[in-house]
Coordinates of C-alpha atoms in Angstrom, one line a residue:
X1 CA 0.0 0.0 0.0
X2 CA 1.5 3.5 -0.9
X3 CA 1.2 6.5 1.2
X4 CA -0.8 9.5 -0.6
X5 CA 0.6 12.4 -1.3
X6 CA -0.6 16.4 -1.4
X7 CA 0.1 18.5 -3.9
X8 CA 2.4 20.9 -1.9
X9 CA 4.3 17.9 -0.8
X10 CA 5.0 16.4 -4.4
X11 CA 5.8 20.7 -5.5
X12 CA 8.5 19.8 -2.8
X13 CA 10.1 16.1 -4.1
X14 CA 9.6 17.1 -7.6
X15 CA 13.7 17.5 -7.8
X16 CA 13.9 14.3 -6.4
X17 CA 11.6 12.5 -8.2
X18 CA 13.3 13.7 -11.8
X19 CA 16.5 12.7 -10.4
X20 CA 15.1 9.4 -9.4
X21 CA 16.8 9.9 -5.8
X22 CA 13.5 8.9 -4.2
X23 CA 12.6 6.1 -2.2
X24 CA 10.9 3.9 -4.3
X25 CA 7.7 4.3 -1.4
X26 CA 7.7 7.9 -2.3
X27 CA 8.2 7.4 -5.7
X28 CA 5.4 5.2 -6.1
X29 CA 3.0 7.7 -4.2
X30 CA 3.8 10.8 -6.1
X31 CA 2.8 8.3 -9.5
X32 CA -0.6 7.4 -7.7
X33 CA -1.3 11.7 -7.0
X34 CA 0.1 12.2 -11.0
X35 CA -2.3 10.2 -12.1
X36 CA -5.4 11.7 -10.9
X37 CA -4.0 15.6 -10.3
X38 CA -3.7 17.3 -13.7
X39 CA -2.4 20.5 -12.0
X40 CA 0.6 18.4 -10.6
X41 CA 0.9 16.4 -13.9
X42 CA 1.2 19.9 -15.8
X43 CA 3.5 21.2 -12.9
X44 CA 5.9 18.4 -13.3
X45 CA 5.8 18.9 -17.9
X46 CA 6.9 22.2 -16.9
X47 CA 10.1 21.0 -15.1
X48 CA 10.7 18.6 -17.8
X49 CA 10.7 21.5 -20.2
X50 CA 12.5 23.6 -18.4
X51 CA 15.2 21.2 -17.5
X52 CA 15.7 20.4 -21.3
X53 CA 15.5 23.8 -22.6
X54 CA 18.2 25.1 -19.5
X55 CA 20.1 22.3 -20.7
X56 CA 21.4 23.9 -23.8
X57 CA 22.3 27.1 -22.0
X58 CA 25.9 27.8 -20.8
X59 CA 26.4 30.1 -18.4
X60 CA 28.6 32.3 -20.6
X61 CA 24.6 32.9 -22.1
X62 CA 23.3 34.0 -18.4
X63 CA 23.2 37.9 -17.6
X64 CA 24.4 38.9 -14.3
X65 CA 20.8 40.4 -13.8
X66 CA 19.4 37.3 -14.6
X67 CA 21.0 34.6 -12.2
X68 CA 20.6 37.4 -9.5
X69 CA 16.6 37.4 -10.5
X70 CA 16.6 33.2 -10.9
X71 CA 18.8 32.8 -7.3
X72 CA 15.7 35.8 -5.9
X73 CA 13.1 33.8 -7.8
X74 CA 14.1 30.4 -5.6
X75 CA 15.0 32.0 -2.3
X76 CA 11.5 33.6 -2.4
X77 CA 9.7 30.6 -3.1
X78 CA 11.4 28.3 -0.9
X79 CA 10.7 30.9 2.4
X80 CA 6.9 30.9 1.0

């Protein structure tokens, strides 16, 4: 039996879950909450797009202004 899983709490393993660095327990729940939560499900295609589109950047490409708005962007929403 797999524990269930709220959406704040999957927002907060999504990094894991990509990575695969989840237990498979955990794993297994945030797949059970993906397939009946299209908010999460759309949540989680954004990271995947996100990941592959940042993947072609170098950091040569990112301004100054921007990390420092990214790095703000994270600190913010991790204190939220």
């Amino acid at each position: 039996m797999t524990t269930s899983i709220a959406c704040r709490e999957l927002l907060e393993l999504i990094s894991g879950y990509l990575d695969r660095a989840l237990p498979a327990e955990t794993a297994a729940a945030i797949e059970e909450h993906l397939a009946d939560c299209d908010g999460c499900t759309s949540v989680l295609d954004e990271f995947r797009r996100t990941i592959a589109l940042t993947g072609q950047l170098r950091e040569e490409q990112v301004t100054q202004a921007q990390r420092d708005l990214l790095l703000q962007t994270f600190r913010d929403w991790r204190s939220g």
